[in-house]
Tab-separated table of C-alpha atoms in Angstrom:
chain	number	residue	atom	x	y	z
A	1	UNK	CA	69.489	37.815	36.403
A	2	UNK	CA	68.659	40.951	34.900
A	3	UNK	CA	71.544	43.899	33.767
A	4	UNK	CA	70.963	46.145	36.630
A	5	UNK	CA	71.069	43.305	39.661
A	6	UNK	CA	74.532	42.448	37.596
A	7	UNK	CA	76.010	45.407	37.221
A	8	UNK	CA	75.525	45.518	41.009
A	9	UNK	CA	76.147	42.896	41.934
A	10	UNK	CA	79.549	43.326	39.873
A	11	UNK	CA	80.167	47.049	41.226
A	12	UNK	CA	80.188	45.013	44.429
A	13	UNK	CA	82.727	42.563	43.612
A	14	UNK	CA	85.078	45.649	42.821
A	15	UNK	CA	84.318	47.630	45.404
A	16	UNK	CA	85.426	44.337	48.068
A	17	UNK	CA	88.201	43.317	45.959
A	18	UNK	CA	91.484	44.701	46.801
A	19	UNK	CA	92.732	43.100	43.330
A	20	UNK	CA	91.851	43.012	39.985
A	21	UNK	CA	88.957	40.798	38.360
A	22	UNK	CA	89.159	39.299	34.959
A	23	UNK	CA	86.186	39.733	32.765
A	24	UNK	CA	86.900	35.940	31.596
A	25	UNK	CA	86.022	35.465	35.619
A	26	UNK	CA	83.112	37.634	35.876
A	27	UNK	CA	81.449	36.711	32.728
A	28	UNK	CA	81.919	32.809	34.065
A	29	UNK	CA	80.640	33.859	37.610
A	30	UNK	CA	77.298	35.436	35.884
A	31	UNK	CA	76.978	33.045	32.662
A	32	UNK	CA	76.991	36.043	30.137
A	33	UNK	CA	79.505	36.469	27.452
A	34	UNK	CA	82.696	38.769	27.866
A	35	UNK	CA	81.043	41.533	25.931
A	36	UNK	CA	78.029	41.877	28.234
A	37	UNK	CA	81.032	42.268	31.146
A	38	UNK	CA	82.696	45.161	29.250
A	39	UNK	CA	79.216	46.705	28.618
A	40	UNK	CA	78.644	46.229	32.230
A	41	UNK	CA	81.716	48.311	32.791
A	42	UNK	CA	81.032	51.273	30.716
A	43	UNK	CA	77.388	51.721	31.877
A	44	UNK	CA	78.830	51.705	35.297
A	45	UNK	CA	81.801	54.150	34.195
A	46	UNK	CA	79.057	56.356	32.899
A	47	UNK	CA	77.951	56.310	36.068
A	48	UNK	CA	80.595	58.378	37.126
A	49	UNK	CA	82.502	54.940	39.327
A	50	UNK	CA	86.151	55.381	38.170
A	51	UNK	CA	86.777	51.281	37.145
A	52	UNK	CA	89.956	50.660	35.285
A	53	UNK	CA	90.599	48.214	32.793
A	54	UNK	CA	94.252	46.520	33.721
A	55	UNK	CA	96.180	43.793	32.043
A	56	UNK	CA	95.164	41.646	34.988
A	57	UNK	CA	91.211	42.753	34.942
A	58	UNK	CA	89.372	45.223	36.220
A	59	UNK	CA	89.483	47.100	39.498
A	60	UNK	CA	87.733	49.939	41.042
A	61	UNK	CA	90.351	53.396	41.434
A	62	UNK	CA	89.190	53.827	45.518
A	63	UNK	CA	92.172	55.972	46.343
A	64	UNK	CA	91.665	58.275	42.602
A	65	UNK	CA	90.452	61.279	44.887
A	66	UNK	CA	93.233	61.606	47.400
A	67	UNK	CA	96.167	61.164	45.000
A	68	UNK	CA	98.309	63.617	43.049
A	69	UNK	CA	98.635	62.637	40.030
A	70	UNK	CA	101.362	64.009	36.896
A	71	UNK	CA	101.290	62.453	33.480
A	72	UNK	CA	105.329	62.180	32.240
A	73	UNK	CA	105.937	61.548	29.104
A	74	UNK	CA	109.259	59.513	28.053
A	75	UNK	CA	111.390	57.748	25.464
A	76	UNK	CA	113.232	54.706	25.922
A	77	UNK	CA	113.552	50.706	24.403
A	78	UNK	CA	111.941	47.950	25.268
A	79	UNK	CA	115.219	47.061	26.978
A	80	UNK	CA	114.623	50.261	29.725
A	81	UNK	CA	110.999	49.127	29.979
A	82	UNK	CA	111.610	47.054	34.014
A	83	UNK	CA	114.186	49.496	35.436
A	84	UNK	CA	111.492	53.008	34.352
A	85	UNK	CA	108.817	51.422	36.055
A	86	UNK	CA	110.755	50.455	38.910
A	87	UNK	CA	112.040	53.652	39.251
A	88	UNK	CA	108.288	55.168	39.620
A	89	UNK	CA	107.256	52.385	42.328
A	90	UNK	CA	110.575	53.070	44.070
A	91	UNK	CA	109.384	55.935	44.675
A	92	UNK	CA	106.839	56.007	45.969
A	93	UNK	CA	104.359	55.920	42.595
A	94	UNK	CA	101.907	53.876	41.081
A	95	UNK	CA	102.134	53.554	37.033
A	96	UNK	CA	98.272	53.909	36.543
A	97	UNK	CA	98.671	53.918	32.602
A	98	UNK	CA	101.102	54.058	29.474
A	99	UNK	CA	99.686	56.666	26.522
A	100	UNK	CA	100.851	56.646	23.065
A	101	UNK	CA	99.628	59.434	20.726
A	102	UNK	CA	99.552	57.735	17.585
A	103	UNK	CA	99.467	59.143	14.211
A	104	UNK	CA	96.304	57.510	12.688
A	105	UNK	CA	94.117	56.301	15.969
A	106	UNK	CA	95.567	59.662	18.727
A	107	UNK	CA	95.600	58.970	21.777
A	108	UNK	CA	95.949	55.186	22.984
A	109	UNK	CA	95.783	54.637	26.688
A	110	UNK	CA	96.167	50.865	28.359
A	111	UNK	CA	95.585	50.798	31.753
A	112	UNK	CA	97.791	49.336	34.242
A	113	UNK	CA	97.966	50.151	37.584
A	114	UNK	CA	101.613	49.292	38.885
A	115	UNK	CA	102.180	49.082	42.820
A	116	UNK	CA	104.979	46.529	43.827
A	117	UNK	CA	108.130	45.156	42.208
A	118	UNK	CA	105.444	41.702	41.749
A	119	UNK	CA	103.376	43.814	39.619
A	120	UNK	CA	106.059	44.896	37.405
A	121	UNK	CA	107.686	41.781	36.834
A	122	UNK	CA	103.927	40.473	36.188
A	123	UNK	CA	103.486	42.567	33.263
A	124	UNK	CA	106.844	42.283	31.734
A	125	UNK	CA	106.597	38.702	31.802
A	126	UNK	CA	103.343	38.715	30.062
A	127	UNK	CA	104.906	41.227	27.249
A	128	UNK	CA	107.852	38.584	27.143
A	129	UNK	CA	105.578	35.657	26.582
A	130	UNK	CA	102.990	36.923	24.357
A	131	UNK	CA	103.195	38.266	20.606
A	132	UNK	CA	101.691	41.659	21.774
A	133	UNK	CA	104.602	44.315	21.970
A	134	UNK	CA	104.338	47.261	24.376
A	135	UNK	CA	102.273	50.548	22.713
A	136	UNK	CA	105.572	52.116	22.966
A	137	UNK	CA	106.899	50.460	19.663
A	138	UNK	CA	104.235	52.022	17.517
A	139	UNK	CA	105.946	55.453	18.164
A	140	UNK	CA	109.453	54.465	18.504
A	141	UNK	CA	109.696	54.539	22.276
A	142	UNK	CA	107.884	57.221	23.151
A	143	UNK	CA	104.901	57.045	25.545
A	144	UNK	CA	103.741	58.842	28.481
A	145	UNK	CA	102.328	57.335	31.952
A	146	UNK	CA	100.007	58.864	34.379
A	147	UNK	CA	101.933	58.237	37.622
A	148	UNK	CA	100.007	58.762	41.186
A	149	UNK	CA	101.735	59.570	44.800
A	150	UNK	CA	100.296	60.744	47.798
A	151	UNK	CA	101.974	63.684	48.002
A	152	UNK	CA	103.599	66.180	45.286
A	153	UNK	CA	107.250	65.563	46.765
A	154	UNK	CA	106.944	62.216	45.909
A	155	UNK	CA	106.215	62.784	42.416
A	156	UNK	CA	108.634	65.418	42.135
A	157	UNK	CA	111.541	62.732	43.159
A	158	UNK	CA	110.265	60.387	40.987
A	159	UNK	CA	110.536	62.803	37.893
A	160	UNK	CA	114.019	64.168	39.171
A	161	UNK	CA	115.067	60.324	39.157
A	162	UNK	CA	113.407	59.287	35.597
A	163	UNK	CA	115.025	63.092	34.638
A	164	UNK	CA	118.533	61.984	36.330
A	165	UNK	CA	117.993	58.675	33.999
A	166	UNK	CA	117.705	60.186	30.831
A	167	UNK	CA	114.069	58.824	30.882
A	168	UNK	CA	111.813	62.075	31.085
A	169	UNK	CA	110.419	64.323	27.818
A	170	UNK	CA	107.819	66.618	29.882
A	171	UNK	CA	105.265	66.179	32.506
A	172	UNK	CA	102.217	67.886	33.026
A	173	UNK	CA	100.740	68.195	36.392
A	174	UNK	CA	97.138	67.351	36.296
A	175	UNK	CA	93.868	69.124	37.834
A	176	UNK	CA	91.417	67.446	35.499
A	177	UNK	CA	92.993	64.225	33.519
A	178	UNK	CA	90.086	64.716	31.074
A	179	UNK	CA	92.293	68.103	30.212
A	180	UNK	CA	94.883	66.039	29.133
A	181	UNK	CA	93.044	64.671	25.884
A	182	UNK	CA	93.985	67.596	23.944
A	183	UNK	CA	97.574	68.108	24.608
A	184	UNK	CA	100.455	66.818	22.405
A	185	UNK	CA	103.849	65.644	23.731
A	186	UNK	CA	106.861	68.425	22.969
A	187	UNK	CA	110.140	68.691	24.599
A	188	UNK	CA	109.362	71.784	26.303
A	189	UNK	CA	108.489	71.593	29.921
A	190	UNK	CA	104.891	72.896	31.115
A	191	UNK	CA	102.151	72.325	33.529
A	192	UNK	CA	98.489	72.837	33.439
C-alpha cells in the first residue's frame, strides 16, 4: 500500500473512532514501522486535520472548533496531581494538555485529552507504574494545561475552583493557541 492510500486510510480510522489509536496498533494493522505512523501523522497535521498525540494514542480533536478553550497555568506536587485534574473534569472540562516551559528545550507540551474520572485514573496509574515522572518535575511543579468547555462559564468555575484550591498561577484565554508559543508564565493575571 502506498503512503497516501495509508494516510487515508488512517485519517479514516480517526475520524470513526470515538477513542484513541495506538501507533503500536496502526503500524501492526498496516505492516510499517512506528516511525512511518508518526510521519503519517504529521503529513496529515500539515494538512491542517487537528490529530493529537495522547498517552493512550492518537485521536482526531472533532469538537476543537466549538470549544472555548483557556490555558491555566499552576503549581502543585505530584501528590495534588488526581484531585487538579479532577477538579477540571468536574467541571465540566477536558485537560487537552500539560505544558512545561523548560529552561534548555522551552516549551514542552504532552498531549492528553482528559474526559471522565476513568481517564484520569488511567493516566495516573500509568505515571505510578512506569519510571517516566510527570513534565511537571522538571520545573518544580509548575506546568500549565490547556483546558476546553463548551461554554466560558464553565471554564470560569473551573478556574474559580483550581483558584479556591490554591492550584491556579494565571490563565490566558485563547483566540489562536498558536499565540500562546510566545508567552511566558508570570504571576500576574492577563488574557489575550
Amino acid at each position: 500500500m502506498d503512503g497516501d492510500k495509508r494516510r487515508e486510510q488512517i485519517l479514516r480510522l480517526l475520524q470513526e473512532g470515538a477513542l484513541p489509536i495506538s501507533g503500536a496498533l496502526l503500524a501492526q494493522k498496516f505492516e510499517v514501522s512506528r516511525q512511518v505512523i508518526v510521519q503519517d501523522v504529521a503529513l496529515l497535521r500539515a494538512q491542517g486535520y487537528d490529530i493529537l498525540a495522547t498517552a493512550r494514542g492518537y485521536i482526531l480533536n472533532k469538537e476543537a472548533a466549538s470549544m472555548r478553550k483557556r490555558v491555566v497555568a499552576v503549581k502543585h506536587d505530584e501528590g495534588k496531581l488526581e484531585e487538579e485534574l479532577e477538579i477540571i473534569i468536574d467541571n465540566g472540562g477536558t485537560v487537552r494538555d500539560v505544558i512545561i516551559m523548560h529552561p534548555v528545550y522551552g516549551e514542552l507540551v504532552a498531549g492528553l485529552l482528559l474526559k471522565t474520572r476513568r481517564d484520569i485514573k488511567q493516566f495516573v496509574d500509568k505515571v505510578n507504574t512506569t519510571s517516566a515522572a510527570p513534565l511537571m518535575q522538571l520545573t518544580k511543579g509548575e506546568h500549565m494545561h490547556t483546558i476546553e468547555a463548551a461554554t466560558e462559564e464553565e471554564l470560569d468555575i473551573i478556574e474559580q475552583e483550581l483558584l479556591n484550591k490554591g492550584y491556579i498561577k494565571k490563565c490566558y484565554v485563547l483566540k489562536d493557541v498558536a499565540l500562546f508559543m510566545s508567552i511566558s508564565c508570570n504571576n500576574a493575571r492577563g488574557s489575550v
